[in-house]
Short mmCIF file of C-alpha atoms in Angstrom, two decimals:
data_model
loop_
_atom_site.label_atom_id
_atom_site.label_comp_id
_atom_site.label_asym_id
_atom_site.label_seq_id
_atom_site.Cartn_x
_atom_site.Cartn_y
_atom_site.Cartn_z
CA MET B 29 -69.30 3.38 -88.53
CA SER B 30 -65.83 0.99 -87.93
CA PHE B 31 -63.49 1.52 -84.80
CA VAL B 32 -60.93 2.00 -87.25
CA SER B 33 -62.40 5.04 -88.87
CA PRO B 34 -61.20 8.71 -87.96
CA LEU B 35 -65.61 9.50 -87.15
CA PHE B 36 -65.51 7.06 -84.93
CA LEU B 37 -61.95 7.30 -83.14
CA TRP B 38 -61.79 11.27 -83.12
CA TYR B 39 -65.44 12.37 -82.50
CA PHE B 40 -68.13 9.21 -81.34
CA MET B 41 -65.64 7.52 -79.22
CA PRO B 42 -64.58 10.55 -77.45
CA ALA B 43 -68.23 11.89 -76.86
CA VAL B 44 -69.59 8.75 -75.46
CA LEU B 45 -66.35 8.22 -73.00
CA VAL B 46 -67.07 11.89 -71.40
CA ALA B 47 -70.70 11.54 -71.28
CA VAL B 48 -70.03 8.48 -69.07
CA LEU B 49 -67.33 9.95 -66.92
CA VAL B 50 -68.69 13.25 -66.13
CA CYS B 51 -72.84 12.35 -65.55
CA PRO B 52 -74.24 11.09 -62.93
CA ARG B 53 -73.51 6.92 -62.79
CA SER B 54 -77.40 6.05 -63.02
CA TRP B 55 -77.30 7.56 -66.36
CA ARG B 56 -74.54 4.84 -67.85
CA ASN B 57 -76.86 1.99 -69.38
CA GLY B 58 -78.78 5.05 -70.62
CA ILE B 59 -75.90 6.59 -72.67
CA ILE B 60 -74.44 3.51 -73.69
CA ALA B 61 -78.00 2.33 -74.98
CA VAL B 62 -78.52 5.50 -76.82
CA GLY B 63 -75.23 5.52 -78.42
CA SER B 64 -75.00 2.01 -79.42
CA LEU B 65 -78.18 2.30 -81.55
CA ILE B 66 -76.69 5.28 -83.27
CA PHE B 67 -73.88 3.28 -83.54
CA TYR B 68 -75.82 0.76 -85.30
CA ALA B 69 -77.82 2.79 -87.21
CA SER B 70 -75.15 4.73 -88.75
CA GLY B 71 -73.75 1.10 -90.37
CA ALA B 72 -77.13 -0.50 -90.67
CA GLY B 73 -79.71 1.88 -91.25
CA VAL B 74 -83.24 0.43 -91.40
CA PHE B 75 -82.01 -2.68 -90.29
CA THR B 76 -81.86 -1.15 -86.80
CA LEU B 77 -85.86 -1.68 -86.94
CA LEU B 78 -85.53 -5.34 -87.31
CA LEU B 79 -82.67 -5.32 -84.05
CA LEU B 80 -84.88 -3.20 -81.98
CA ALA B 81 -87.98 -5.85 -83.16
CA CYS B 82 -86.05 -8.60 -81.79
CA MET B 83 -85.24 -6.79 -78.58
CA VAL B 84 -88.56 -6.05 -77.82
CA LEU B 85 -89.84 -9.82 -78.45
CA ASN B 86 -87.09 -11.22 -76.22
CA PHE B 87 -87.36 -8.35 -73.55
CA LEU B 88 -91.08 -9.40 -72.96
CA ALA B 89 -90.53 -12.95 -72.99
CA GLY B 90 -87.91 -12.93 -70.47
CA PRO B 91 -89.92 -12.45 -67.28
CA HIS B 92 -92.24 -15.35 -68.42
CA LEU B 93 -89.13 -18.03 -68.65
CA GLU B 94 -88.52 -17.54 -65.20
CA PRO B 95 -88.71 -21.09 -63.10
CA ASN B 96 -91.06 -20.99 -60.24
CA GLU B 97 -89.44 -23.26 -57.46
CA TRP B 98 -92.83 -23.58 -55.72
CA ASP B 99 -94.81 -24.11 -58.75
CA ARG B 100 -94.04 -26.58 -61.47
CA SER B 101 -96.78 -26.83 -63.27
CA GLY B 102 -95.99 -23.82 -65.38
CA ASP B 103 -92.86 -25.60 -66.75
CA ALA B 104 -94.78 -26.81 -69.83
CA ARG B 105 -95.86 -23.75 -70.64
CA ARG B 106 -92.10 -22.15 -69.86
CA ARG B 107 -90.76 -24.55 -72.20
CA VAL B 108 -93.19 -24.09 -75.34
CA LEU B 109 -92.39 -20.35 -74.86
CA LEU B 110 -89.06 -20.87 -74.57
CA LEU B 111 -88.99 -23.42 -78.32
CA CYS B 112 -91.19 -20.44 -79.88
CA VAL B 113 -89.09 -17.73 -78.90
CA ILE B 114 -86.03 -19.60 -80.01
CA GLY B 115 -87.56 -20.67 -83.02
CA PHE B 116 -88.17 -16.43 -83.61
CA ASN B 117 -84.27 -15.39 -83.07
CA VAL B 118 -83.27 -18.80 -85.12
CA GLY B 119 -85.72 -17.72 -87.60
CA MET B 120 -84.76 -14.41 -88.22
CA LEU B 121 -80.92 -15.23 -88.68
CA VAL B 122 -81.83 -18.26 -91.57
CA VAL B 123 -84.01 -15.83 -93.54
CA TRP B 124 -81.82 -13.00 -93.73
CA LYS B 125 -78.91 -14.97 -93.99
CA TYR B 126 -79.46 -18.17 -95.70
CA ALA B 127 -82.66 -17.68 -97.58
CA GLY B 128 -80.19 -16.58 -100.75
CA PHE B 129 -78.12 -19.78 -100.22
CA ALA B 130 -81.15 -21.64 -99.70
CA THR B 131 -82.69 -20.35 -102.92
CA GLU B 132 -79.95 -20.76 -104.90
CA GLN B 133 -79.26 -24.94 -103.92
CA ILE B 134 -83.39 -25.15 -104.92
CA ALA B 135 -82.57 -23.29 -108.53
CA TRP B 136 -79.80 -25.33 -109.25
CA PHE B 137 -81.84 -28.80 -108.78
CA ALA B 138 -84.57 -27.03 -110.32
CA GLN B 139 -82.52 -26.31 -113.70
CA ALA B 140 -81.02 -29.61 -113.34
CA LEU B 141 -84.49 -31.09 -113.76
CA GLY B 142 -85.39 -28.43 -116.59
CA GLY B 143 -87.15 -26.31 -114.38
CA ASP B 144 -86.71 -22.81 -112.81
CA PHE B 145 -86.90 -21.05 -109.42
CA PRO B 146 -86.39 -17.75 -108.41
CA ILE B 147 -83.47 -16.98 -106.54
CA VAL B 148 -84.01 -14.67 -103.59
CA GLN B 149 -81.10 -11.94 -102.79
CA LEU B 150 -81.32 -10.46 -99.09
CA ALA B 151 -78.71 -7.86 -97.72
CA LEU B 152 -77.34 -9.85 -94.54
CA PRO B 153 -78.07 -6.82 -91.55
CA ILE B 154 -74.80 -5.96 -89.77
CA GLY B 155 -74.23 -8.36 -86.60
CA ILE B 156 -77.06 -10.44 -86.93
CA SER B 157 -75.11 -13.39 -85.92
CA PHE B 158 -74.02 -11.95 -82.67
CA TYR B 159 -76.86 -10.40 -81.37
CA THR B 160 -79.28 -13.50 -82.52
CA PHE B 161 -76.99 -15.39 -80.10
CA HIS B 162 -76.86 -12.83 -77.31
CA HIS B 163 -80.50 -13.28 -77.60
CA ILE B 164 -80.40 -17.12 -77.43
CA SER B 165 -78.40 -16.92 -74.48
CA TYR B 166 -80.57 -14.33 -72.28
CA VAL B 167 -83.86 -16.34 -72.80
CA VAL B 168 -82.23 -19.88 -72.16
CA ASP B 169 -80.02 -18.49 -69.26
CA ILE B 170 -83.33 -16.93 -67.82
CA TYR B 171 -85.34 -20.77 -68.33
CA ARG B 172 -82.64 -22.21 -66.59
CA GLY B 173 -82.95 -20.27 -63.96
CA GLU B 174 -78.80 -18.94 -63.94
CA ARG B 175 -79.85 -15.65 -63.91
CA GLN B 176 -82.97 -13.41 -63.79
CA ALA B 177 -85.27 -11.71 -65.88
CA LEU B 178 -84.06 -7.44 -66.56
CA ARG B 179 -87.08 -5.65 -65.70
CA ASN B 180 -85.35 -2.18 -67.06
CA PRO B 181 -85.41 -1.96 -70.84
CA VAL B 182 -82.39 0.29 -70.97
CA SER B 183 -80.24 -2.53 -68.87
CA PHE B 184 -81.31 -4.93 -71.63
CA ALA B 185 -80.93 -2.55 -74.47
CA THR B 186 -77.31 -1.80 -73.02
CA TYR B 187 -76.25 -5.91 -72.94
CA ILE B 188 -77.93 -6.60 -76.49
CA SER B 189 -76.65 -3.31 -78.43
CA MET B 190 -73.69 -2.74 -76.27
CA PHE B 191 -71.70 -0.96 -79.30
CA PRO B 192 -68.26 -2.81 -78.55
CA GLN B 193 -69.50 -6.08 -78.87
CA LEU B 194 -72.70 -5.80 -81.21
CA VAL B 195 -71.18 -6.32 -84.59
CA ALA B 196 -68.38 -8.77 -84.34
CA GLY B 197 -68.05 -9.98 -80.47
CA PRO B 198 -67.17 -11.16 -78.41
CA ILE B 199 -69.95 -13.11 -77.88
CA VAL B 200 -71.38 -12.21 -74.44
CA ARG B 201 -73.12 -15.22 -72.42
CA TYR B 202 -76.20 -13.49 -70.42
CA ARG B 203 -74.73 -15.02 -67.40
CA GLU B 204 -71.39 -13.43 -67.82
CA ILE B 205 -73.06 -9.94 -67.99
CA ALA B 206 -75.85 -9.84 -65.51
CA ASP B 207 -74.49 -8.96 -62.58
CA GLN B 208 -72.32 -6.02 -64.13
CA LEU B 209 -75.41 -4.14 -65.41
CA PRO B 210 -76.47 -2.32 -62.09
CA GLN B 211 -74.64 0.96 -62.02
CA HIS B 212 -72.88 1.31 -59.68
CA ARG B 213 -69.23 1.68 -60.84
CA SER B 214 -67.53 4.11 -58.86
CA HIS B 215 -63.87 3.74 -60.46
CA ARG B 216 -64.20 5.28 -63.73
CA LEU B 217 -61.08 6.59 -64.24
CA ASP B 218 -59.21 3.60 -63.19
CA ASP B 219 -61.73 1.62 -66.43
CA ILE B 220 -60.36 4.08 -69.00
CA ALA B 221 -56.64 3.62 -67.69
CA ALA B 222 -56.72 0.29 -67.44
CA GLY B 223 -59.09 -0.49 -70.93
CA PHE B 224 -57.41 2.89 -73.24
CA PRO B 225 -53.87 0.19 -73.67
CA ARG B 226 -55.85 -2.51 -74.43
CA PHE B 227 -57.73 -0.64 -77.42
CA ALA B 228 -54.52 0.77 -78.62
CA LEU B 229 -53.41 -2.62 -78.91
CA GLY B 230 -56.29 -3.97 -81.18
CA LEU B 231 -55.90 -0.59 -82.92
CA CYS B 232 -52.50 -1.13 -83.94
CA LYS B 233 -53.15 -5.11 -84.57
CA LYS B 234 -55.98 -3.81 -86.87
CA THR B 235 -53.96 -0.98 -89.00
CA ILE B 236 -50.43 -1.70 -88.86
CA ILE B 237 -50.11 -5.50 -89.27
CA ALA B 238 -53.17 -6.71 -90.98
CA ASP B 239 -54.55 -4.11 -93.11
CA SER B 240 -50.98 -3.60 -94.09
CA ILE B 241 -50.53 -7.05 -95.99
CA SER B 242 -54.30 -7.47 -96.88
CA PRO B 243 -53.60 -6.50 -100.43
CA MET B 244 -51.32 -9.07 -101.01
CA VAL B 245 -53.32 -11.89 -99.69
CA ASP B 246 -56.17 -10.34 -101.85
CA ALA B 247 -54.12 -10.75 -104.71
CA CYS B 248 -53.19 -14.13 -103.76
CA PHE B 249 -56.13 -15.28 -103.50
CA SER B 250 -57.56 -13.36 -106.71
CA THR B 251 -54.78 -15.30 -108.90
CA PRO B 252 -56.84 -17.19 -111.91
CA PRO B 253 -56.63 -20.97 -110.89
CA GLY B 254 -53.94 -21.43 -114.58
CA ASP B 255 -51.66 -19.00 -112.79
CA MET B 256 -51.49 -20.13 -109.60
CA THR B 257 -48.31 -21.57 -107.53
CA PHE B 258 -47.08 -23.38 -105.12
CA ALA B 259 -45.12 -20.08 -104.00
CA VAL B 260 -48.16 -18.15 -104.30
CA ALA B 261 -50.44 -20.83 -102.82
CA TRP B 262 -48.25 -20.83 -99.43
CA LEU B 263 -47.94 -17.47 -99.69
CA GLY B 264 -51.48 -16.55 -99.76
CA ALA B 265 -52.37 -19.11 -96.84
CA LEU B 266 -50.11 -17.65 -94.42
CA GLY B 267 -50.89 -14.25 -95.31
CA TYR B 268 -54.05 -14.58 -94.52
CA THR B 269 -53.44 -16.82 -91.70
CA LEU B 270 -51.66 -13.91 -90.30
CA GLN B 271 -54.31 -11.44 -91.57
CA LEU B 272 -57.30 -12.97 -89.70
CA PHE B 273 -55.66 -13.52 -86.65
CA PHE B 274 -54.62 -10.06 -86.43
CA ASP B 275 -57.40 -8.16 -87.93
CA PHE B 276 -60.14 -10.47 -85.36
CA SER B 277 -58.08 -10.69 -82.30
CA GLY B 278 -57.34 -7.05 -82.83
CA TYR B 279 -61.48 -6.17 -82.99
CA SER B 280 -61.77 -8.48 -79.63
CA ASP B 281 -58.75 -6.41 -78.21
CA MET B 282 -60.85 -3.06 -79.07
CA ALA B 283 -63.84 -4.18 -77.85
CA ILE B 284 -62.78 -5.61 -74.59
CA GLY B 285 -60.88 -1.97 -74.04
CA LEU B 286 -63.89 -0.18 -74.84
CA GLY B 287 -65.97 -2.41 -72.41
CA ARG B 288 -63.60 -2.13 -69.72
CA MET B 289 -63.44 2.06 -70.23
CA LEU B 290 -67.83 1.82 -70.10
CA GLY B 291 -67.04 -0.11 -67.20
CA PHE B 292 -67.80 -3.66 -68.13
CA ARG B 293 -65.60 -6.57 -68.15
CA LEU B 294 -66.17 -8.41 -71.70
CA PRO B 295 -65.05 -12.15 -72.27
CA GLU B 296 -61.85 -12.89 -73.41
CA ASN B 297 -61.96 -14.42 -77.08
CA PHE B 298 -58.07 -15.25 -78.02
CA ALA B 299 -55.29 -16.94 -76.16
CA ARG B 300 -52.76 -16.95 -78.89
CA PRO B 301 -54.23 -19.87 -80.37
CA TYR B 302 -51.62 -20.55 -82.86
CA SER B 303 -49.35 -21.49 -80.21
CA SER B 304 -51.93 -24.63 -79.94
CA VAL B 305 -50.53 -28.18 -79.88
CA THR B 306 -53.67 -29.16 -80.55
CA ILE B 307 -56.92 -28.44 -82.73
CA THR B 308 -58.71 -29.53 -79.56
CA GLU B 309 -56.55 -26.95 -77.98
CA PHE B 310 -56.96 -24.56 -80.82
CA TRP B 311 -60.75 -24.16 -80.32
CA ARG B 312 -60.03 -23.73 -76.65
CA ARG B 313 -58.03 -20.36 -77.68
CA TRP B 314 -59.17 -19.32 -81.34
CA HIS B 315 -62.69 -17.22 -81.00
CA MET B 316 -63.54 -18.69 -77.52
CA SER B 317 -66.83 -17.01 -76.94
CA LEU B 318 -68.23 -18.69 -79.63
CA SER B 319 -66.68 -21.73 -78.58
CA ARG B 320 -68.19 -21.77 -75.25
CA TRP B 321 -71.63 -20.20 -76.60
CA PHE B 322 -72.21 -23.43 -78.53
CA ARG B 323 -70.68 -25.98 -75.76
CA ASP B 324 -73.22 -24.22 -73.29
CA TYR B 325 -76.29 -23.93 -75.94
CA VAL B 326 -75.88 -26.72 -78.07
CA TYR B 327 -73.22 -29.71 -77.03
CA ILE B 328 -74.09 -29.97 -73.84
CA PRO B 329 -77.69 -30.00 -74.69
CA LEU B 330 -77.26 -32.54 -77.37
CA GLY B 331 -75.36 -34.70 -74.84
CA GLY B 332 -71.69 -33.39 -74.86
CA ASN B 333 -69.65 -36.61 -74.57
CA ARG B 334 -71.97 -38.70 -72.43
CA GLY B 335 -73.38 -41.95 -73.95
CA GLY B 336 -70.29 -43.10 -75.55
CA ALA B 337 -67.84 -42.50 -78.54
CA GLY B 338 -70.63 -42.32 -81.25
CA LYS B 339 -72.92 -39.93 -79.69
CA THR B 340 -69.79 -37.66 -78.80
CA TYR B 341 -68.59 -37.88 -82.49
CA ARG B 342 -72.37 -36.99 -83.59
CA ASN B 343 -72.33 -34.05 -81.48
CA LEU B 344 -69.15 -32.75 -82.62
CA CYS B 345 -69.83 -33.10 -86.12
CA ILE B 346 -73.23 -30.94 -85.64
CA VAL B 347 -71.59 -28.64 -83.57
CA PHE B 348 -68.95 -27.89 -86.28
CA VAL B 349 -70.65 -27.70 -88.97
CA LEU B 350 -73.21 -25.44 -87.25
CA THR B 351 -69.93 -23.23 -86.74
CA GLY B 352 -68.94 -23.13 -89.98
CA PHE B 353 -72.49 -22.18 -91.71
CA TRP B 354 -72.70 -19.51 -88.65
CA HIS B 355 -69.72 -18.04 -90.38
CA GLY B 356 -71.66 -17.81 -93.82
CA ALA B 357 -73.96 -19.22 -96.17
CA ASP B 358 -71.58 -21.28 -98.79
CA TRP B 359 -70.52 -24.66 -98.79
CA THR B 360 -66.70 -23.25 -98.06
CA PHE B 361 -67.43 -22.31 -94.65
CA LEU B 362 -69.68 -25.60 -94.44
CA VAL B 363 -66.23 -27.25 -95.36
CA TRP B 364 -64.28 -25.37 -93.32
CA GLY B 365 -66.51 -26.40 -90.27
CA ALA B 366 -66.59 -30.33 -91.22
CA PHE B 367 -63.03 -30.04 -91.36
CA HIS B 368 -62.22 -28.81 -87.80
CA GLY B 369 -64.74 -30.97 -86.75
CA ALA B 370 -63.20 -34.21 -88.13
CA LEU B 371 -59.80 -33.63 -87.04
CA LEU B 372 -61.37 -32.76 -83.10
CA ILE B 373 -63.18 -36.61 -84.22
CA ILE B 374 -59.76 -38.07 -85.18
CA GLU B 375 -58.18 -36.33 -81.87
CA ARG B 376 -60.64 -38.16 -79.67
CA ALA B 377 -60.33 -41.51 -81.29
CA PHE B 378 -56.61 -41.89 -81.22
CA GLY B 379 -55.91 -40.28 -77.61
CA TRP B 380 -54.16 -37.21 -80.02
CA ASP B 381 -56.25 -34.78 -77.90
CA GLN B 382 -53.62 -35.30 -75.00
CA ALA B 383 -50.59 -33.32 -76.61
CA PRO B 384 -46.68 -33.73 -75.06
CA SER B 385 -45.76 -30.76 -73.16
CA ALA B 386 -42.24 -30.42 -73.95
CA GLY B 387 -39.66 -31.68 -76.14
CA LEU B 388 -39.18 -32.22 -80.27
CA ALA B 389 -42.84 -34.22 -80.34
CA MET B 390 -44.53 -30.91 -78.96
CA ILE B 391 -42.89 -28.86 -81.57
CA ALA B 392 -43.95 -31.10 -84.52
CA ARG B 393 -47.06 -30.97 -82.88
CA ARG B 394 -47.25 -27.46 -82.68
CA ALA B 395 -46.09 -27.35 -86.29
CA LEU B 396 -48.45 -29.78 -87.25
CA THR B 397 -51.47 -28.13 -86.09
CA PHE B 398 -50.14 -24.58 -87.59
CA VAL B 399 -50.52 -26.38 -90.99
CA LEU B 400 -53.75 -28.20 -90.69
CA VAL B 401 -55.47 -24.32 -89.76
CA VAL B 402 -53.63 -22.98 -92.24
CA PHE B 403 -54.89 -25.52 -94.84
CA GLY B 404 -58.50 -25.29 -92.99
CA TRP B 405 -58.42 -21.10 -93.55
CA VAL B 406 -57.83 -21.61 -97.36
CA PHE B 407 -61.49 -22.99 -97.61
CA PHE B 408 -62.62 -20.21 -94.83
CA LYS B 409 -61.41 -17.26 -97.43
CA SER B 410 -61.70 -19.13 -100.85
CA ALA B 411 -64.71 -17.22 -103.27
CA ASP B 412 -65.60 -21.36 -103.98
CA LEU B 413 -64.85 -24.77 -103.50
CA THR B 414 -63.03 -25.01 -106.47
CA ARG B 415 -60.79 -22.03 -106.22
CA ALA B 416 -59.89 -23.50 -102.70
CA LEU B 417 -59.17 -27.17 -103.95
CA ASN B 418 -56.61 -25.73 -106.54
CA MET B 419 -54.88 -23.84 -104.31
CA ILE B 420 -54.79 -26.46 -101.83
CA GLY B 421 -53.68 -28.86 -104.50
CA HIS B 422 -50.60 -26.96 -105.45
CA MET B 423 -49.67 -25.94 -101.95
CA LEU B 424 -49.52 -29.91 -102.22
CA MET B 425 -46.96 -29.80 -105.19
CA PRO B 426 -44.31 -27.93 -105.39
CA ASP B 427 -42.85 -26.16 -108.31
CA PHE B 428 -40.81 -23.34 -109.49
CA ASN B 429 -42.57 -21.08 -111.19
CA GLY B 430 -42.28 -18.26 -108.19
CA LEU B 431 -44.47 -15.29 -107.66
CA THR B 432 -47.13 -14.07 -110.52
CA ASP B 433 -46.51 -10.24 -111.67
CA VAL B 434 -49.59 -9.11 -109.46
CA VAL B 435 -48.53 -10.65 -106.43
CA GLU B 436 -44.94 -10.32 -106.58
CA SER B 437 -45.80 -6.33 -107.29
CA ALA B 438 -48.31 -6.34 -104.46
CA LEU B 439 -45.62 -7.86 -101.97
CA THR B 440 -43.68 -4.59 -100.84
CA ASN B 441 -40.74 -4.50 -98.95
CA GLN B 442 -42.68 -2.96 -96.08
CA ARG B 443 -45.25 -5.58 -96.48
CA LEU B 444 -43.11 -8.49 -96.64
CA VAL B 445 -41.35 -7.14 -93.27
CA LEU B 446 -44.53 -7.28 -91.65
CA LEU B 447 -45.53 -10.37 -92.83
CA LEU B 448 -42.18 -11.73 -91.07
CA ILE B 449 -43.05 -9.49 -87.93
CA ALA B 450 -46.23 -11.44 -87.81
CA LEU B 451 -44.48 -14.70 -88.22
CA VAL B 452 -42.28 -13.90 -85.24
CA VAL B 453 -45.24 -12.57 -82.99
CA VAL B 454 -46.81 -15.89 -83.38
CA PHE B 455 -44.56 -18.49 -83.37
CA LEU B 456 -43.75 -16.73 -79.72
CA PRO B 457 -44.31 -19.37 -76.65
CA ALA B 458 -48.49 -19.40 -75.66
CA HIS B 459 -47.75 -17.56 -72.42
CA PRO B 460 -48.13 -14.73 -71.59
CA VAL B 461 -51.23 -13.60 -73.67
CA THR B 462 -50.27 -9.92 -74.46
CA GLY B 463 -54.11 -8.25 -73.89
CA PRO B 464 -54.59 -9.25 -70.70
CA LEU B 465 -50.84 -8.60 -69.60
CA LEU B 466 -51.29 -5.12 -71.28
CA GLU B 467 -54.61 -4.20 -69.22
CA SER B 468 -53.61 -5.72 -66.20
CA SER B 469 -50.21 -6.06 -65.11
CA ARG B 470 -47.79 -3.78 -63.29
CA SER B 471 -44.59 -5.68 -64.28
CA LYS B 472 -41.74 -3.86 -65.93
CA PRO B 473 -42.09 -5.87 -69.75
CA ALA B 474 -45.86 -5.05 -69.52
CA THR B 475 -45.36 -1.39 -68.47
CA GLY B 476 -42.78 -1.07 -71.46
CA LEU B 477 -44.96 -2.81 -73.89
CA ARG B 478 -47.88 -0.15 -72.45
CA ILE B 479 -45.64 2.75 -73.41
CA ALA B 480 -44.66 1.65 -76.83
CA VAL B 481 -48.20 0.81 -77.54
CA MET B 482 -49.58 4.45 -76.41
CA THR B 483 -46.35 6.10 -77.80
CA VAL B 484 -45.39 4.70 -80.97
CA GLY B 485 -47.76 2.40 -82.32
CA LEU B 486 -50.60 4.36 -81.37
CA VAL B 487 -49.04 7.20 -83.42
CA TYR B 488 -48.38 5.44 -86.21
CA ALA B 489 -51.70 4.08 -86.48
CA SER B 490 -53.45 7.17 -86.22
CA ILE B 491 -51.66 8.40 -89.06
CA LEU B 492 -52.67 5.30 -90.77
CA VAL B 493 -56.15 5.97 -90.10
CA ALA B 494 -55.59 9.69 -91.06
CA THR B 495 -54.76 8.58 -94.34
CA GLY B 496 -57.73 6.76 -94.95
CA THR B 497 -55.33 3.10 -95.28
CA PHE B 498 -57.97 1.32 -93.72
CA SER B 499 -60.62 -1.43 -94.42
CA PRO B 500 -63.34 -3.26 -92.33
CA PHE B 501 -63.10 -5.72 -90.02
CA LEU B 502 -63.26 -9.28 -91.80
CA TYR B 503 -65.64 -10.42 -89.22
CA TYR B 504 -68.34 -7.32 -90.02
CA GLN B 505 -69.03 -9.89 -92.60
CA PHE B 506 -70.58 -12.27 -90.38
#
């Protein structure tokens, strides 16, 4: 069940909101937990049992991980238990997401030596990358003493399986939501009034812009290497840069808006990332919840920026290789992560992570950062490294061959207009960020934007949904 499907928009979401609104406050978590499992089962099917098994193990382990400041004799036992639980969570992710990739590499090596090796083909459970990180955050935050373990299984199920963030984030660290799980919310109508415009904004981003330019992007990236041109390569790279942002930030806006309507404040995930002046700043604005997760549970435990430049660069390299691999089991994602890690290391080494705040130098740095990000997305989107390198090669070598017939037919006037509008939006100043402005500001510009989104935008997006012109969110595949 997708956020942009008629089943969700016109039946499931209203039913859950009405139930939360009219039922006693003490029922809220139970309604959300049951609804979320129904939501997940509608798309994941039998993999719901895998989610439940992981939830049971992490819930049972939680109380045994709490520190006892009066008795430190159990610290070694807690540490062993923590490592076992993290090993289980990571093991589940590795088996289901990376077994196929690993066996493919072994089979290739065996074939080169004249042997043979079977390739494992496993279907990827929806959302496993996200709920695995939620489970790890839960047990680590308890082990560190930052929050207490949940004793109520319904509250725990609400945190892990909450349908707004279950399958594609934002990644909510346990300590960010622990204090919100008690069912004491009293301003339910205010939450719905604040959250719905944010949800509508995300729906407009997804259906009106991201889905509209998707066929043109697909036509560019599916162009055979022999037919690739400078124009096709740049059109595809820029188109995907915009499609991915409006698709994923649109999902995040919908998730944050849904969470607010249910009484939860989910963390922000985007803050106009393409306005960044450095790659360092880009990662403070793009998929912010993932960046925070890796910072808190990988980078800092590795030593962070303590211990000198060499160890800092090592830690950055590890984090971004893992970041790339977290997105998918393919060499393209690994190269994309390593590419960003290398850029961050270069910025730190030469002091370029401190960018100018104004003037032509700032404009030039922003343009350079945007172009580097665009090149990175080519690896992220391409089917394999050969196609990615071929496309980048054509981006670096101008020609006068223009667009292919297939791409030209996919680039309709409507898509061209939407592409240009999206570019204008991307190149606006870094502040304000539209989502939080729409949700909480009472200024005249924010009110005008809310009215526009809730009238023209929402009506047009609803028509697109009704006619079936929508596609799954891009981050569902991760």
